[in-house]
Coordinates of C-alpha atoms in Angstrom, one line a residue:
Chain A
M50 CA 53.2 -16.3 198.0
T51 CA 51.1 -16.8 194.9
T52 CA 51.7 -14.5 191.9
Q53 CA 48.5 -12.5 191.3
A54 CA 47.4 -13.1 187.7
S55 CA 45.0 -10.6 186.2
V56 CA 42.0 -12.6 185.1
A57 CA 38.7 -10.8 184.5
P58 CA 35.6 -12.6 185.7
L59 CA 34.5 -15.0 182.9
D60 CA 31.0 -14.0 182.0
R61 CA 30.9 -16.6 179.3
A62 CA 32.1 -20.2 179.5
P63 CA 35.4 -20.6 177.7
A64 CA 34.5 -24.1 176.6
P65 CA 31.3 -26.1 176.8
E66 CA 29.7 -26.5 180.2
T67 CA 27.3 -29.4 180.7
P68 CA 24.9 -29.6 183.6
F69 CA 23.7 -33.2 184.3
F70 CA 22.7 -35.6 187.1
F71 CA 24.7 -38.7 188.2
P72 CA 24.1 -41.3 190.8
S73 CA 25.6 -41.5 194.3
G74 CA 24.2 -44.4 196.2
D75 CA 20.5 -44.5 195.4
R76 CA 20.1 -40.7 194.8
P77 CA 20.7 -38.5 191.8
L78 CA 23.2 -35.6 192.3
Y79 CA 23.4 -32.5 190.2
A80 CA 26.7 -31.5 188.6
V81 CA 28.3 -29.3 186.0
H82 CA 31.2 -30.5 183.9
H83 CA 33.4 -27.7 182.6
A84 CA 35.3 -28.9 179.5
P85 CA 38.8 -27.4 179.3
V86 CA 40.1 -25.2 176.6
A87 CA 42.4 -27.3 174.5
G88 CA 46.2 -27.2 174.9
R89 CA 47.1 -28.7 178.3
A90 CA 47.9 -32.3 177.9
N91 CA 47.1 -34.8 180.7
A92 CA 45.6 -32.1 182.9
P93 CA 44.1 -33.4 186.1
V94 CA 40.4 -32.8 186.6
V95 CA 39.5 -30.3 189.4
V96 CA 36.7 -31.5 191.6
H97 CA 35.0 -28.9 193.8
C98 CA 33.7 -29.8 197.3
H99 CA 31.3 -27.0 198.3
S100 CA 30.6 -25.9 201.8
L101 CA 27.6 -26.7 204.0
G102 CA 24.0 -25.5 203.8
V103 CA 23.7 -21.8 203.1
E104 CA 27.4 -21.5 202.5
Q105 CA 27.0 -23.7 199.4
V106 CA 24.8 -20.8 198.1
T107 CA 26.9 -17.8 199.3
C108 CA 30.1 -19.2 197.7
Y109 CA 28.4 -20.5 194.6
R110 CA 29.2 -17.8 192.1
A111 CA 32.8 -17.6 193.2
E112 CA 33.1 -21.3 192.5
V113 CA 31.5 -21.0 189.1
L114 CA 33.9 -18.3 188.1
C115 CA 36.9 -20.3 189.4
A116 CA 35.8 -23.3 187.4
R117 CA 35.6 -21.2 184.3
A118 CA 39.1 -19.8 185.0
A119 CA 40.5 -23.3 185.5
A120 CA 38.8 -24.4 182.2
A121 CA 40.3 -21.4 180.4
A122 CA 43.7 -22.6 181.8
G123 CA 43.1 -26.0 180.3
F124 CA 41.8 -28.0 183.3
P125 CA 38.5 -29.9 183.2
V126 CA 36.4 -29.2 186.2
L127 CA 33.5 -31.0 187.9
R128 CA 31.3 -29.1 190.4
Y129 CA 28.5 -31.1 192.1
H130 CA 25.8 -30.6 194.7
A131 CA 26.1 -33.1 197.5
R132 CA 23.0 -34.8 198.8
G133 CA 20.5 -32.5 200.5
H134 CA 22.1 -29.6 198.8
G135 CA 21.1 -27.5 195.8
D136 CA 19.4 -29.5 193.0
S137 CA 20.5 -32.9 194.2
A138 CA 18.1 -35.4 195.9
G139 CA 18.2 -36.3 199.5
D140 CA 17.6 -34.6 202.8
F141 CA 19.9 -32.1 204.4
A142 CA 18.9 -33.7 207.7
D143 CA 20.6 -36.9 206.6
A144 CA 23.9 -35.3 205.7
T145 CA 26.8 -36.6 207.6
L146 CA 30.5 -36.4 206.9
A147 CA 30.6 -40.1 205.8
R148 CA 27.8 -39.5 203.3
L149 CA 29.3 -36.3 202.0
I150 CA 32.6 -38.2 201.5
E151 CA 30.6 -40.9 199.6
D152 CA 29.2 -38.2 197.3
A153 CA 32.7 -36.6 196.8
L154 CA 34.1 -40.0 195.8
A155 CA 31.2 -40.6 193.4
A156 CA 31.8 -37.2 191.9
A157 CA 35.5 -37.9 191.5
R158 CA 34.8 -41.1 189.6
E159 CA 32.3 -39.3 187.4
A160 CA 34.9 -36.5 186.8
L161 CA 37.5 -39.0 185.6
R162 CA 35.0 -40.8 183.4
R163 CA 33.8 -37.6 181.7
S164 CA 37.2 -35.8 181.4
G165 CA 39.4 -38.8 180.6
A166 CA 41.8 -37.5 183.3
T167 CA 43.8 -39.9 185.5
H168 CA 44.4 -37.6 188.4
V169 CA 42.2 -35.3 190.5
I170 CA 42.9 -31.9 192.1
W171 CA 40.5 -31.3 195.0
L172 CA 39.2 -27.9 195.8
G173 CA 37.5 -27.7 199.2
V174 CA 35.6 -24.6 200.2
R175 CA 35.0 -24.0 203.9
F176 CA 33.4 -27.2 205.3
G177 CA 34.0 -28.8 201.9
A178 CA 37.7 -28.7 202.8
L179 CA 37.0 -31.4 205.4
V180 CA 35.2 -33.4 202.8
A181 CA 37.9 -33.1 200.2
A182 CA 40.7 -33.9 202.7
S183 CA 38.7 -37.0 203.8
A184 CA 38.0 -38.1 200.3
L185 CA 41.6 -37.5 199.0
P186 CA 43.2 -40.6 200.4
L187 CA 40.3 -42.8 199.4
G188 CA 39.8 -41.6 195.9
P189 CA 41.7 -41.6 192.6
P190 CA 45.3 -40.4 192.6
A191 CA 45.4 -36.8 193.7
A192 CA 47.7 -34.2 192.1
G193 CA 46.9 -31.3 194.4
L194 CA 44.6 -29.8 197.1
A195 CA 43.2 -26.3 197.2
L196 CA 41.5 -25.0 200.3
W197 CA 39.4 -21.9 200.5
E198 CA 39.1 -20.6 204.1
P199 CA 39.0 -24.2 205.3
V200 CA 37.2 -25.2 208.4
Q201 CA 39.9 -26.5 210.7
S202 CA 37.6 -27.6 213.6
P203 CA 34.0 -28.3 213.0
R204 CA 33.1 -27.7 216.6
D205 CA 34.6 -24.2 216.4
Y206 CA 32.8 -23.7 213.0
F207 CA 29.4 -24.6 214.5
R208 CA 30.2 -22.4 217.6
A209 CA 30.9 -19.5 215.3
Q210 CA 27.6 -20.1 213.4
L211 CA 25.6 -20.0 216.7
R212 CA 27.5 -17.0 217.9
G213 CA 26.7 -15.2 214.7
L214 CA 23.0 -16.1 215.2
L215 CA 23.1 -14.5 218.6
Y216 CA 25.0 -11.5 217.3
S217 CA 22.4 -10.9 214.6
Q218 CA 19.7 -10.9 217.3
V219 CA 21.6 -8.2 219.1
A220 CA 22.0 -6.2 215.9
E221 CA 18.2 -6.3 215.5
G222 CA 17.8 -4.9 219.0
R223 CA 16.8 -8.1 220.7
K224 CA 18.4 -9.5 223.8
P225 CA 19.3 -13.2 223.2
T226 CA 17.6 -15.5 225.6
E227 CA 20.1 -18.3 225.1
T228 CA 23.9 -18.7 225.1
V229 CA 25.9 -20.6 222.6
D230 CA 26.1 -23.5 225.1
D231 CA 22.4 -23.4 225.5
L232 CA 22.0 -23.7 221.7
F233 CA 24.4 -26.7 221.7
A234 CA 22.3 -28.3 224.5
R235 CA 19.2 -27.6 222.4
L236 CA 20.9 -29.2 219.4
D237 CA 21.6 -32.3 221.5
R238 CA 18.1 -32.4 222.9
D239 CA 15.9 -31.5 219.9
G240 CA 18.1 -32.7 217.0
A241 CA 18.2 -29.4 215.2
V242 CA 18.6 -25.6 215.7
D243 CA 17.4 -23.0 213.2
V244 CA 20.4 -20.8 212.1
H245 CA 19.2 -18.0 209.9
G246 CA 16.6 -20.2 208.1
Y247 CA 18.7 -23.3 207.9
Y248 CA 18.8 -26.1 210.3
L249 CA 22.0 -27.2 212.0
H250 CA 21.4 -30.9 212.5
R251 CA 22.7 -33.1 215.3
A252 CA 23.5 -36.0 213.0
L253 CA 26.0 -33.8 211.1
A254 CA 27.5 -32.3 214.2
D255 CA 27.9 -35.7 215.8
S256 CA 29.5 -37.1 212.6
V257 CA 32.4 -34.6 212.9
R258 CA 32.7 -34.4 216.7
D259 CA 36.4 -35.6 216.8
V260 CA 37.4 -34.5 213.3
T261 CA 40.0 -31.8 212.5
L262 CA 41.4 -30.8 209.2
A263 CA 45.0 -31.3 210.3
R264 CA 44.3 -34.9 211.3
R265 CA 42.5 -35.6 208.1
L266 CA 45.7 -34.5 206.2
E267 CA 48.2 -36.3 208.3
T268 CA 49.4 -38.4 205.4
W269 CA 49.1 -35.7 202.6
N270 CA 52.3 -34.1 201.2
G271 CA 51.2 -33.1 197.8
P272 CA 50.9 -29.5 196.3
T273 CA 48.6 -27.5 198.5
F274 CA 47.0 -24.1 198.1
L275 CA 45.5 -22.4 201.2
A276 CA 43.5 -19.2 200.8
Q277 CA 42.5 -17.4 203.9
I278 CA 39.4 -15.3 203.5
E279 CA 39.4 -13.1 206.6
Q280 CA 40.0 -9.6 207.7
R281 CA 43.4 -10.4 209.2
R282 CA 46.9 -9.1 208.6
S283 CA 48.5 -12.5 208.9
L284 CA 47.5 -16.1 208.6
A285 CA 45.2 -17.4 211.4
P286 CA 47.1 -19.6 213.8
A287 CA 45.3 -22.8 212.7
H288 CA 46.0 -22.0 209.0
A289 CA 49.6 -21.2 209.7
A290 CA 50.1 -24.4 211.7
L291 CA 48.5 -26.5 209.0
A292 CA 50.7 -24.9 206.3
E293 CA 53.8 -25.5 208.5
A294 CA 52.9 -29.1 209.2
L295 CA 52.4 -29.8 205.5
A296 CA 55.6 -28.1 204.5
A297 CA 57.5 -30.1 207.2
R298 CA 56.3 -33.3 205.4
G299 CA 57.7 -32.0 202.1
A300 CA 54.5 -30.6 200.6
K301 CA 54.8 -27.5 198.4
V302 CA 52.4 -25.1 200.1
E303 CA 51.3 -21.8 198.8
T304 CA 49.1 -19.5 200.8
M305 CA 47.3 -16.3 200.1
R306 CA 45.2 -13.9 202.2
V307 CA 42.0 -12.4 200.9
P308 CA 41.2 -9.6 203.3
E309 CA 37.4 -9.9 203.1
E310 CA 34.7 -11.1 205.4
P311 CA 31.9 -12.5 203.2
G312 CA 28.6 -12.8 205.0
W313 CA 28.9 -16.6 204.9
H314 CA 25.3 -16.9 206.0
M315 CA 23.8 -14.1 204.0
V316 CA 23.4 -14.0 200.2
A317 CA 25.0 -10.7 199.1
N318 CA 23.7 -8.6 196.3
P319 CA 25.5 -9.1 194.0
A320 CA 26.7 -12.5 195.1
W321 CA 30.1 -12.6 196.7
T322 CA 33.1 -13.2 194.4
S323 CA 36.8 -12.5 194.6
P324 CA 38.6 -12.0 191.3
E325 CA 41.9 -12.1 193.2
L326 CA 41.1 -15.5 194.7
V327 CA 39.9 -16.9 191.4
A328 CA 43.0 -15.6 189.6
A329 CA 45.4 -17.0 192.3
T330 CA 43.7 -20.4 192.3
A331 CA 44.0 -20.6 188.5
E332 CA 47.6 -19.5 188.7
W333 CA 48.4 -22.2 191.3
L334 CA 46.7 -24.8 189.1
R335 CA 49.0 -23.8 186.2
A336 CA 52.0 -24.2 188.4
V337 CA 50.9 -27.6 189.7
A338 CA 50.2 -29.4 186.4
Chain B
M149 CA 10.2 -29.3 210.9
P150 CA 12.7 -29.7 208.1
W151 CA 11.5 -31.0 204.7
R152 CA 11.7 -34.8 204.5
E153 CA 11.9 -36.1 200.9
S154 CA 8.9 -38.3 200.2
A155 CA 8.8 -41.1 197.7
A156 CA 6.9 -38.8 195.3
D157 CA 9.5 -36.0 195.7
L158 CA 12.3 -38.5 194.9
D159 CA 10.4 -39.8 191.9
R160 CA 10.1 -36.2 190.6
A161 CA 13.8 -35.6 191.4
R162 CA 14.7 -38.6 189.3
A163 CA 12.7 -37.1 186.4
E164 CA 14.3 -33.7 186.5
R165 CA 16.5 -32.5 183.7
P166 CA 18.8 -29.5 183.2
I167 CA 17.9 -27.1 180.5
V168 CA 20.2 -24.4 179.1
V169 CA 18.2 -21.5 177.7
P170 CA 20.0 -19.4 175.1
S171 CA 19.7 -15.7 175.9
A172 CA 21.3 -12.4 174.8
F173 CA 23.7 -12.8 177.8
G174 CA 24.6 -16.4 177.1
G175 CA 23.2 -19.6 178.5
L176 CA 20.7 -19.5 181.4
V177 CA 20.8 -22.7 183.3
G178 CA 17.7 -24.2 184.8
I179 CA 16.1 -27.4 186.0
Y180 CA 12.8 -28.6 184.5
T181 CA 10.7 -30.9 186.6
P182 CA 8.0 -32.7 184.6
A183 CA 4.6 -33.2 186.0
A184 CA 4.0 -36.6 187.5
P185 CA 2.4 -38.7 184.7
D186 CA 0.1 -40.6 187.1
V187 CA -1.9 -37.6 188.4
P188 CA -4.3 -35.2 186.5
S189 CA -2.3 -32.6 184.7
A190 CA -2.7 -29.0 185.9
G191 CA -1.9 -27.8 182.3
L192 CA 0.3 -25.2 184.0
C193 CA 4.0 -24.7 184.3
A194 CA 5.1 -23.1 187.6
V195 CA 8.3 -20.9 187.2
L196 CA 9.9 -20.4 190.6
L197 CA 12.3 -17.4 190.5
T198 CA 15.3 -16.5 192.6
R199 CA 19.1 -16.6 192.6
P200 CA 20.7 -19.0 192.9
R201 CA 17.7 -21.0 191.8
S202 CA 17.4 -23.4 194.7
H203 CA 16.5 -20.6 197.1
R204 CA 17.2 -20.4 200.8
N205 CA 16.9 -23.8 202.4
R206 CA 16.2 -25.3 199.0
M207 CA 12.6 -24.0 199.0
W208 CA 12.2 -24.0 195.3
V209 CA 13.7 -27.5 194.9
E210 CA 11.1 -28.8 197.4
G211 CA 8.4 -26.6 195.8
A212 CA 9.1 -27.8 192.3
R213 CA 9.1 -31.5 193.3
R214 CA 5.9 -31.2 195.4
L215 CA 4.1 -29.2 192.7
A216 CA 5.2 -31.6 190.0
A217 CA 3.9 -34.5 192.1
Q218 CA 0.5 -32.7 192.0
G219 CA 0.5 -32.3 188.2
F220 CA 2.4 -29.1 187.6
A221 CA 5.4 -28.9 185.4
C222 CA 8.0 -26.7 187.1
F223 CA 11.1 -24.7 186.1
R224 CA 13.7 -22.9 188.3
F225 CA 16.6 -21.2 186.7
D226 CA 19.6 -18.8 187.4
Y227 CA 19.3 -15.3 186.0
H228 CA 22.2 -14.1 183.8
G229 CA 25.2 -13.4 185.9
T230 CA 24.1 -15.6 188.8
G231 CA 24.5 -19.3 189.7
D232 CA 25.5 -21.5 186.8
S233 CA 24.4 -19.0 184.1
E234 CA 26.5 -16.9 181.9
G235 CA 26.4 -13.2 181.6
P236 CA 27.7 -10.2 183.6
T237 CA 27.1 -10.0 187.3
G238 CA 25.7 -6.9 188.9
P239 CA 23.6 -5.6 191.8
L240 CA 20.0 -6.5 191.5
D241 CA 17.5 -3.6 191.7
P242 CA 13.8 -4.6 191.9
N243 CA 12.9 -1.5 189.8
R244 CA 15.1 -2.9 187.0
P245 CA 13.8 -6.5 186.9
Y246 CA 15.3 -9.0 184.5
R247 CA 12.4 -9.0 182.2
D248 CA 14.4 -10.2 179.2
D249 CA 15.5 -13.3 181.2
I250 CA 12.0 -14.3 182.3
V251 CA 10.4 -13.7 178.9
T252 CA 13.1 -15.6 177.2
V253 CA 12.6 -18.5 179.6
L254 CA 8.8 -18.6 179.1
R255 CA 9.2 -18.6 175.3
V256 CA 11.7 -21.5 175.4
L257 CA 9.5 -23.5 177.8
R258 CA 6.7 -22.9 175.3
A259 CA 8.7 -23.8 172.2
Q260 CA 10.7 -26.7 173.5
L261 CA 8.6 -28.2 176.3
G262 CA 5.1 -27.5 175.3
G263 CA 4.3 -25.1 178.2
R264 CA 1.3 -23.0 177.3
R265 CA 0.1 -21.5 180.6
F266 CA 2.4 -20.4 183.4
V267 CA 2.3 -19.5 187.1
L268 CA 5.1 -17.2 188.3
C269 CA 6.3 -17.0 191.9
G270 CA 8.9 -14.9 193.6
A271 CA 9.8 -12.5 196.4
C272 CA 11.4 -9.1 196.3
F273 CA 13.4 -8.7 193.1
D274 CA 12.1 -12.0 191.9
A275 CA 8.5 -10.9 192.4
R276 CA 9.2 -7.8 190.4
T277 CA 10.8 -9.9 187.6
A278 CA 7.8 -12.2 187.6
L279 CA 5.4 -9.2 187.3
S280 CA 7.5 -7.7 184.5
A281 CA 6.7 -10.7 182.3
F282 CA 3.1 -9.5 182.0
A283 CA 4.4 -6.7 179.7
D284 CA 5.2 -9.3 177.0
E285 CA 3.4 -12.5 177.9
A286 CA 0.3 -11.6 179.8
D287 CA -2.0 -13.9 177.9
A288 CA 0.2 -16.9 178.8
I289 CA 0.3 -16.2 182.6
A290 CA -2.5 -17.7 184.7
G291 CA -1.2 -16.7 188.1
L292 CA 1.3 -14.6 190.0
M293 CA 2.5 -15.2 193.6
F294 CA 4.1 -11.8 194.5
M295 CA 5.8 -11.7 197.9
A296 CA 7.3 -8.8 199.8
A297 CA 8.6 -6.6 197.0
P298 CA 9.2 -2.9 197.0
V299 CA 7.0 -1.1 194.5
V300 CA 8.8 2.3 194.7
E301 CA 12.3 3.3 193.8
L302 CA 14.8 2.2 196.5
D303 CA 15.7 5.7 197.6
T304 CA 12.0 6.4 198.0
L305 CA 11.7 3.1 200.0
V306 CA 14.3 4.4 202.5
R307 CA 12.3 7.6 203.0
V308 CA 9.0 5.7 203.3
D309 CA 10.4 3.3 205.8
A310 CA 12.0 6.2 207.8
D311 CA 8.5 7.7 208.1
R312 CA 7.4 4.9 210.5
K313 CA 10.4 5.5 212.8
D314 CA 10.5 7.9 215.8
W315 CA 13.0 9.2 218.3
G316 CA 12.6 6.1 220.4
H317 CA 13.6 3.9 217.5
L318 CA 16.7 6.1 216.9
A319 CA 17.6 6.0 220.6
R320 CA 17.4 2.2 220.6
S321 CA 19.5 2.0 217.4
L322 CA 22.2 4.2 218.9
R323 CA 22.5 1.8 221.9
N324 CA 23.3 -1.0 219.5
P325 CA 27.1 -1.3 218.9
Y326 CA 26.5 -3.0 215.6
N327 CA 24.9 0.2 214.2
W328 CA 27.9 2.3 215.2
K329 CA 30.2 -0.2 213.5
S330 CA 28.1 -0.1 210.4
L331 CA 28.7 3.7 210.2
A332 CA 32.0 2.9 208.6
S333 CA 30.0 2.7 205.4
A334 CA 29.2 5.9 203.5
G335 CA 25.9 4.4 202.5
R336 CA 24.9 3.8 206.1
W337 CA 25.7 7.4 206.9
R338 CA 23.4 8.5 204.1
Y339 CA 20.7 6.2 205.4
M340 CA 21.0 7.4 208.9
A341 CA 21.0 11.1 207.7
T342 CA 17.8 10.4 205.8
V343 CA 16.1 8.7 208.8
I344 CA 17.1 11.4 211.2
G345 CA 16.0 14.1 208.8
R346 CA 12.6 12.6 208.3
V347 CA 12.0 12.0 212.0
A348 CA 13.1 15.6 212.9
R349 CA 10.9 17.1 210.2
R350 CA 7.9 15.2 211.6
S351 CA 8.8 16.3 215.1
L352 CA 8.8 19.9 214.0
G353 CA 5.3 19.5 212.7
A354 CA 6.1 19.4 209.0
A355 CA 3.1 18.4 207.1
P356 CA 3.2 15.1 205.3
A357 CA 4.2 15.5 201.7
G358 CA 1.7 13.1 200.4
D359 CA 2.3 9.7 198.9
P360 CA 5.6 9.4 196.9
P361 CA 5.2 8.0 193.4
L362 CA 5.2 4.3 192.7
G363 CA 8.1 3.0 190.6
A364 CA 7.5 3.6 186.9
A365 CA 8.4 0.0 186.1
F366 CA 6.0 -1.3 188.7
V367 CA 3.2 0.9 187.3
E368 CA 3.8 -0.3 183.7
H369 CA 3.9 -4.0 184.7
F370 CA 1.0 -3.7 187.1
Q371 CA -1.1 -2.2 184.4
A372 CA -0.2 -5.2 182.2
L373 CA -1.3 -7.5 185.0
L374 CA -4.6 -5.7 185.2
R375 CA -5.2 -6.1 181.5
S376 CA -4.6 -9.8 181.7
R377 CA -6.9 -12.5 183.0
A378 CA -4.4 -13.8 185.6
R379 CA -5.0 -14.2 189.3
A380 CA -2.5 -12.8 191.7
L381 CA -1.7 -12.9 195.4
F382 CA 0.3 -10.1 197.0
L383 CA 1.7 -11.2 200.3
Y384 CA 3.5 -8.9 202.8
G385 CA 4.4 -8.8 206.4
R386 CA 3.2 -5.8 208.3
D387 CA 6.8 -5.1 209.6
D388 CA 8.4 -5.4 206.1
A389 CA 10.0 -2.1 204.9
E390 CA 8.6 -3.2 201.5
Y391 CA 5.1 -3.2 202.9
E392 CA 5.3 0.5 203.6
S393 CA 5.8 1.0 199.9
F394 CA 3.0 -1.4 199.0
R395 CA 0.6 0.6 201.2
I396 CA 1.0 3.4 198.7
A397 CA -0.1 1.0 195.9
E398 CA -3.1 0.0 198.1
R399 CA -4.1 3.6 198.5
T400 CA -3.6 4.5 194.8
A401 CA -3.4 1.7 192.2
F402 CA -5.5 -0.8 194.1
A403 CA -8.1 1.8 195.0
K404 CA -8.9 2.1 191.3
L405 CA -9.5 -1.5 190.5
T406 CA -12.7 -2.6 188.8
P407 CA -14.8 -5.3 190.4
E408 CA -13.5 -7.8 187.9
Q409 CA -9.9 -6.9 188.7
R410 CA -10.5 -6.8 192.4
A411 CA -11.9 -10.4 192.2
R412 CA -8.7 -11.6 190.6
L413 CA -6.2 -9.9 192.9
E414 CA -5.8 -10.9 196.5
V415 CA -3.8 -9.1 199.2
E416 CA -2.7 -10.7 202.4
V417 CA -0.7 -8.9 205.1
W418 CA 0.6 -11.0 208.0
D419 CA 1.8 -9.9 211.3
G420 CA 5.6 -9.7 211.5
T421 CA 7.8 -10.0 208.5
V422 CA 7.6 -12.0 205.3
H423 CA 10.7 -10.6 203.5
G424 CA 14.0 -12.4 204.1
F425 CA 13.1 -16.0 204.9
L426 CA 15.7 -15.9 207.7
E427 CA 13.6 -17.5 210.4
M428 CA 12.4 -21.1 209.9
K429 CA 8.8 -20.9 211.3
R430 CA 7.9 -17.9 209.1
Q431 CA 9.9 -19.3 206.2
R432 CA 7.8 -22.5 206.2
E433 CA 4.5 -20.6 206.7
T434 CA 5.3 -18.4 203.7
F435 CA 6.5 -21.3 201.6
E436 CA 3.4 -23.4 202.3
R437 CA 1.1 -20.4 201.6
A438 CA 2.8 -19.9 198.2
L439 CA 2.6 -23.6 197.3
G440 CA -0.9 -23.9 198.5
W441 CA -2.0 -20.9 196.4
I442 CA -0.3 -22.2 193.3
A443 CA -1.8 -25.7 193.9
A444 CA -5.3 -24.2 194.1
L445 CA -4.9 -23.1 190.5
H446 CA -5.1 -26.7 189.4
P447 CA -8.3 -27.2 187.5
A448 CA -9.1 -30.3 189.4
R449 CA -9.2 -28.3 192.7
A450 CA -12.8 -27.1 192.4
A451 CA -12.9 -25.5 195.8
A452 CA -10.3 -23.2 197.2
P453 CA -8.1 -24.8 199.8
A454 CA -8.3 -23.9 203.4
R455 CA -6.2 -20.8 204.0
T456 CA -3.0 -21.4 206.0
I457 CA -2.6 -17.8 207.3
P458 CA -0.4 -18.2 210.3
G459 CA -1.3 -17.7 213.9
D460 CA -2.9 -14.4 214.8
A461 CA -2.1 -12.9 211.4
T462 CA -5.1 -11.7 209.5
P463 CA -5.3 -10.4 206.0
S464 CA -5.8 -6.7 205.8
A465 CA -7.7 -7.2 202.7
V466 CA -8.7 -10.2 200.8
A467 CA -10.5 -10.0 197.5
G468 CA -11.5 -12.8 195.2

């Protein structure tokens, strides 16, 4: 298990942070480069792959604080907004796994160019874990992979989103008129379903129909950090199976449990963060490189 | 339907640039969208407030690019302690708006980017922060889009909202397993105790205690708005808890407006809710109304645009 370092949230950047735009395909993407505190030679650059839609927003502050902790530990970091997300250009309706991977690879190239690093450590958050795992074998040499509550199966992930939508209707005293399967049928028929003020688009769902995280990582055996963010007393079966499969291939795997259930679809006040998760991720980085 | 990026939107996206605003808490990170050079300038900079700055479903990103294509410069930024900005993170209370942040931003936009007149837009905490800017920068603000914000202290808001509930509402609530689960929280117990107490007192014939006071910060900032020359639109949903508090303002502060002030301040109340932006149809209606209202401040728009008040909703009062 990961040693828990005591790192207070970084209210101030430990070294310069530079927001900028860079191209991916024919669109500008927004990014922030976190310069590292001097002292760690040849450190890989950490590239964050955020989650999807509203989850990019709900996890945002935790990612910022993690990037600052990594920079304080001597690692350059690049966080970017994929197309159709945040301040980048492009339509969310056009986001597919292939296009998200294209953006991740463009971000990795930009990260190497800005930082001078030769290796990348990928950090994938939720759906971003699928993006990072897919980009990893296609991009620059990878020195590690960190996963925050990774999506193992997109189909199950979308099903959970739709179930959450129906649950919230019940919580408001309304009787849902559709089942999850009805909503999936509507997604197929209409091309989009409104989930808490964000559309789930058929193009995206179709692009990951047969994808699983385990299959995307079939050839990976590098250092891996897997943080489960759920109210469970043990690792979820899918997370445990992934960790075991990686370890069986010789990967050094560290896991941690963050016993919290952030409202992935609701922006909390204040925004959700986890000092323990940030500290453990920074500690794992120090151990990797 | 979802937003589809137009050629004009993409053109403005390509023109955007990040700005880091120095503040007492550290750097505040924002995105400046210059007005399109090939259309008449509005001579106004629209500042779109929320956290993180893109807003739910990227509303403020779309809004900034569409307004910029119509001749408005635009700015969206992260408050201290949120998004990309520096500074300590804490719970946001609409009655303690981030006045220093918005005033600092306006002054930097003026000093570095030539912004002289501003339009401010936000909902809830962000609306209250926009309003707070009048205390320092009233002369520079031409318009305020103020959506679904509480105007009393939050504990008062709970009491005010409880006063529109009855035993039937409580019975329905107790049939909902989610509400039982939420009683694990001490705060929820306090809320439920307040609601039950208010409903019981009314049932026993207790006389209404009269209007509770408006929040002190709201009163101060609203007075600054009244002293200004700015136009404002206050937009609520009839079912918003926040609207119950605004009704107090309608009965008190708004009742005392002079004809000149009444002509500048509009109030719209829609059926259903405005607060939250969690349902796409209402989210788009609200967003389009906000953008349309701001766009109508363009000097080239001689006549007011057609109102896009949704469906069967009607304004409870419209002045100006």
